[in-house]
């Protein structure tokens, strides 16, 4: 027994001595194209679990079992290299860009592919194509950027949604909007407002935060999303931090807008309108200059008054201003991208404006050589003010500007707004824009946490979990100052939307001898919920215009 114990102790001691006699290898890994150091390069002894990564200067140090060991150097976007240690103790390596370059990688459903391997109809739009487009949301920026994609503005109001059709209209009764997926998570879309004329849930995404947009057009490309992809899929990849020194980007823009009038369409002048009305009176068999003609009496004295162009009265020069700050950076373990945006737009009609605040933070951390994790956070606040333009209301400035006669004064002699306008149901759009309320405040939040584990090269397990929440508050108030009868009417609303998503996938990718094997499986669970209320309160107290002052409730 003692001999056996002695033999066991000898073997253990011998193994420790052999291990301690491992070879220490050092070196530097650089970019073959420009000679710059490459931090974060994986250096692994093939066939073992021994490995390390290069530091910020591209240096590494690793202990190998013997001189026959083979080192594998790998980095995303670079060609891997394998080198036998041999008699060298210093091994410097230059990595070249992989034949599959990053700009040849296509983001597809729940993964990536190459342009050559992808067989579906796909269009890729990079950030440079949209960075200088003066729009508040990325959906409007897609106009003219992709074949087969039609973008139509449903309204010219700030913050309005767009109608997007990929390869035409696919249904007469069902929806025709595409599915939007941000960083692998389907998001809420459409108009989630209650009182304003229009709204756009996609406005919560800052276009400057977008790295690329991939549009899947046909069934072959979008089939992985099932029936949700019947109208196509828009995949959005947001920016991530890059290894290297942190960089700060500050951007400020300002612009002026005016009412579009490409065909020089205008209202009649006072002289033109009087002549037209007098001709109509004569055609009806009356003398337009005879007071006894009743409603057909159109005297030339109408032109002795002050004349107004009501389209000029209800419109103005609008403006748009944006201020944005972005910070990005990282090291061999952690990368970060953070941005903040303030944007304010004043419309060309009085009483129309849109303000939004947005902040995003994308953080990715490599826990180990096999485990990556990341957090993506996006917060958004907006305030939209507008006036009643949903239909041909008399307070609609477009309708009123065309309907009100040029000799009708916008204001009374005492400086108050003129509410005696019989040709427009005694409604003055300028008074409505100043005294009435029609607004919507929205707070939106989107957060994502992902974990990616690669137990063996090519085999990846990924879980992507997200929460999206919208809280909206709306108000419509018809004030006595803008109402000919002096009534005060209030309407208020509150809406809440939430969506929980858990996307879990397993994939295997293997490249060998110019062949590519890709296998993907997974499950995705989405839970949606919403609730809202609406309160109508006639005859509220103008001094305290809230529902509890309504005469019906007191």
GROMACS .gro file of N, CA, C and O in nm, residues 222-263:
model
  168
  222UNK      N    1  -3.850   3.683  -4.557
  222UNK     CA    2  -3.920   3.715  -4.433
  222UNK      C    3  -3.994   3.598  -4.372
  222UNK      O    4  -4.064   3.615  -4.272
  223UNK      N    5  -3.980   3.478  -4.428
  223UNK     CA    6  -4.061   3.364  -4.385
  223UNK      C    7  -4.040   3.328  -4.239
  223UNK      O    8  -4.130   3.274  -4.173
  224UNK      N    9  -3.923   3.355  -4.184
  224UNK     CA   10  -3.895   3.317  -4.046
  224UNK      C   11  -3.986   3.389  -3.948
  224UNK      O   12  -4.009   3.343  -3.836
  225UNK      N   13  -4.044   3.503  -3.989
  225UNK     CA   14  -4.135   3.578  -3.902
  225UNK      C   15  -4.281   3.536  -3.919
  225UNK      O   16  -4.369   3.592  -3.852
  226UNK      N   17  -4.308   3.445  -4.009
  226UNK     CA   18  -4.444   3.394  -4.024
  226UNK      C   19  -4.540   3.496  -4.082
  226UNK      O   20  -4.502   3.582  -4.163
  227UNK      N   21  -4.666   3.486  -4.039
  227UNK     CA   22  -4.771   3.572  -4.095
  227UNK      C   23  -4.749   3.719  -4.063
  227UNK      O   24  -4.802   3.806  -4.131
  228UNK      N   25  -4.672   3.749  -3.959
  228UNK     CA   26  -4.645   3.888  -3.926
  228UNK      C   27  -4.570   3.959  -4.038
  228UNK      O   28  -4.573   4.082  -4.048
  229UNK      N   29  -4.500   3.882  -4.121
  229UNK     CA   30  -4.418   3.939  -4.227
  229UNK      C   31  -4.490   3.943  -4.361
  229UNK      O   32  -4.426   3.957  -4.464
  230UNK      N   33  -4.622   3.930  -4.360
  230UNK     CA   34  -4.697   3.928  -4.486
  230UNK      C   35  -4.677   4.055  -4.567
  230UNK      O   36  -4.686   4.053  -4.690
  231UNK      N   37  -4.650   4.167  -4.500
  231UNK     CA   38  -4.630   4.295  -4.569
  231UNK      C   39  -4.484   4.338  -4.571
  231UNK      O   40  -4.454   4.455  -4.596
  232UNK      N   41  -4.393   4.244  -4.544
  232UNK     CA   42  -4.251   4.275  -4.542
  232UNK      C   43  -4.202   4.303  -4.401
  232UNK      O   44  -4.279   4.317  -4.307
  233UNK      N   45  -4.072   4.310  -4.389
  233UNK     CA   46  -4.009   4.334  -4.258
  233UNK      C   47  -3.902   4.442  -4.273
  233UNK      O   48  -3.825   4.442  -4.370
  234UNK      N   49  -3.898   4.534  -4.176
  234UNK     CA   50  -3.795   4.636  -4.170
  234UNK      C   51  -3.710   4.608  -4.046
  234UNK      O   52  -3.758   4.620  -3.933
  235UNK      N   53  -3.586   4.564  -4.069
  235UNK     CA   54  -3.494   4.530  -3.960
  235UNK      C   55  -3.402   4.648  -3.934
  235UNK      O   56  -3.334   4.696  -4.025
  236UNK      N   57  -3.399   4.694  -3.810
  236UNK     CA   58  -3.319   4.810  -3.772
  236UNK      C   59  -3.211   4.765  -3.674
  236UNK      O   60  -3.241   4.703  -3.572
  237UNK      N   61  -3.087   4.795  -3.707
  237UNK     CA   62  -2.975   4.767  -3.618
  237UNK      C   63  -2.922   4.899  -3.565
  237UNK      O   64  -2.881   4.986  -3.642
  238UNK      N   65  -2.923   4.916  -3.433
  238UNK     CA   66  -2.874   5.039  -3.374
  238UNK      C   67  -2.723   5.030  -3.350
  238UNK      O   68  -2.664   4.922  -3.351
  239UNK      N   69  -2.663   5.143  -3.328
  239UNK     CA   70  -2.518   5.150  -3.317
  239UNK      C   71  -2.470   5.092  -3.184
  239UNK      O   72  -2.538   5.099  -3.083
  240UNK      N   73  -2.351   5.037  -3.189
  240UNK     CA   74  -2.283   4.986  -3.070
  240UNK      C   75  -2.148   5.055  -3.058
  240UNK      O   76  -2.096   5.112  -3.154
  241UNK      N   77  -2.092   5.048  -2.937
  241UNK     CA   78  -1.962   5.109  -2.917
  241UNK      C   79  -1.851   5.031  -2.986
  241UNK      O   80  -1.865   4.912  -3.014
  242UNK      N   81  -1.742   5.099  -3.015
  242UNK     CA   82  -1.627   5.036  -3.079
  242UNK      C   83  -1.506   5.047  -2.986
  242UNK      O   84  -1.492   5.144  -2.911
  243UNK      N   85  -1.422   4.948  -2.992
  243UNK     CA   86  -1.304   4.948  -2.909
  243UNK      C   87  -1.211   5.062  -2.949
  243UNK      O   88  -1.192   5.091  -3.066
  244UNK      N   89  -1.154   5.124  -2.849
  244UNK     CA   90  -1.066   5.237  -2.874
  244UNK      C   91  -1.102   5.352  -2.783
  244UNK      O   92  -1.185   5.341  -2.693
  245UNK      N   93  -1.037   5.464  -2.805
  245UNK     CA   94  -1.062   5.580  -2.723
  245UNK      C   95  -1.205   5.631  -2.742
  245UNK      O   96  -1.259   5.625  -2.851
  246UNK      N   97  -1.262   5.681  -2.634
  246UNK     CA   98  -1.398   5.734  -2.642
  246UNK      C   99  -1.400   5.859  -2.730
  246UNK      O  100  -1.307   5.940  -2.728
  247UNK      N  101  -1.506   5.870  -2.808
  247UNK     CA  102  -1.523   5.986  -2.895
  247UNK      C  103  -1.656   6.053  -2.864
  247UNK      O  104  -1.753   5.988  -2.827
  248UNK      N  105  -1.659   6.184  -2.878
  248UNK     CA  106  -1.778   6.264  -2.849
  248UNK      C  107  -1.819   6.336  -2.977
  248UNK      O  108  -1.735   6.398  -3.044
  249UNK      N  109  -1.946   6.327  -3.010
  249UNK     CA  110  -1.998   6.392  -3.130
  249UNK      C  111  -2.114   6.483  -3.092
  249UNK      O  112  -2.210   6.439  -3.028
  250UNK      N  113  -2.105   6.608  -3.129
  250UNK     CA  114  -2.210   6.706  -3.101
  250UNK      C  115  -2.263   6.759  -3.234
  250UNK      O  116  -2.185   6.801  -3.321
  251UNK      N  117  -2.394   6.757  -3.248
  251UNK     CA  118  -2.456   6.802  -3.374
  251UNK      C  119  -2.571   6.896  -3.344
  251UNK      O  120  -2.653   6.871  -3.254
  252UNK      N  121  -2.577   7.006  -3.417
  252UNK     CA  122  -2.686   7.103  -3.402
  252UNK      C  123  -2.735   7.141  -3.541
  252UNK      O  124  -2.655   7.168  -3.631
  253UNK      N  125  -2.865   7.139  -3.560
  253UNK     CA  126  -2.923   7.176  -3.690
  253UNK      C  127  -3.039   7.273  -3.669
  253UNK      O  128  -3.107   7.269  -3.566
  254UNK      N  129  -3.061   7.357  -3.768
  254UNK     CA  130  -3.173   7.451  -3.766
  254UNK      C  131  -3.221   7.470  -3.909
  254UNK      O  132  -3.140   7.483  -4.002
  255UNK      N  133  -3.351   7.470  -3.926
  255UNK     CA  134  -3.407   7.488  -4.060
  255UNK      C  135  -3.539   7.563  -4.054
  255UNK      O  136  -3.603   7.574  -3.949
  256UNK      N  137  -3.579   7.615  -4.168
  256UNK     CA  138  -3.703   7.692  -4.181
  256UNK      C  139  -3.793   7.621  -4.281
  256UNK      O  140  -3.747   7.571  -4.384
  257UNK      N  141  -3.922   7.614  -4.249
  257UNK     CA  142  -4.020   7.549  -4.337
  257UNK      C  143  -4.129   7.649  -4.376
  257UNK      O  144  -4.155   7.746  -4.305
  258UNK      N  145  -4.192   7.622  -4.489
  258UNK     CA  146  -4.303   7.705  -4.536
  258UNK      C  147  -4.407   7.615  -4.601
  258UNK      O  148  -4.379   7.500  -4.635
  259UNK      N  149  -4.525   7.667  -4.620
  259UNK     CA  150  -4.634   7.591  -4.681
  259UNK      C  151  -4.600   7.561  -4.827
  259UNK      O  152  -4.572   7.652  -4.905
  260UNK      N  153  -4.601   7.433  -4.862
  260UNK     CA  154  -4.568   7.395  -5.000
  260UNK      C  155  -4.679   7.438  -5.094
  260UNK      O  156  -4.797   7.421  -5.066
  261UNK      N  157  -4.638   7.497  -5.207
  261UNK     CA  158  -4.735   7.543  -5.307
  261UNK      C  159  -4.667   7.540  -5.443
  261UNK      O  160  -4.636   7.644  -5.502
  262UNK      N  161  -4.646   7.419  -5.493
  262UNK     CA  162  -4.570   7.403  -5.617
  262UNK      C  163  -4.641   7.460  -5.739
  262UNK      O  164  -4.576   7.501  -5.835
  263UNK      N  165  -4.775   7.463  -5.735
  263UNK     CA  166  -4.850   7.507  -5.854
  263UNK      C  167  -4.901   7.651  -5.842
  263UNK      O  168  -4.987   7.693  -5.918
   0.00000   0.00000   0.00000
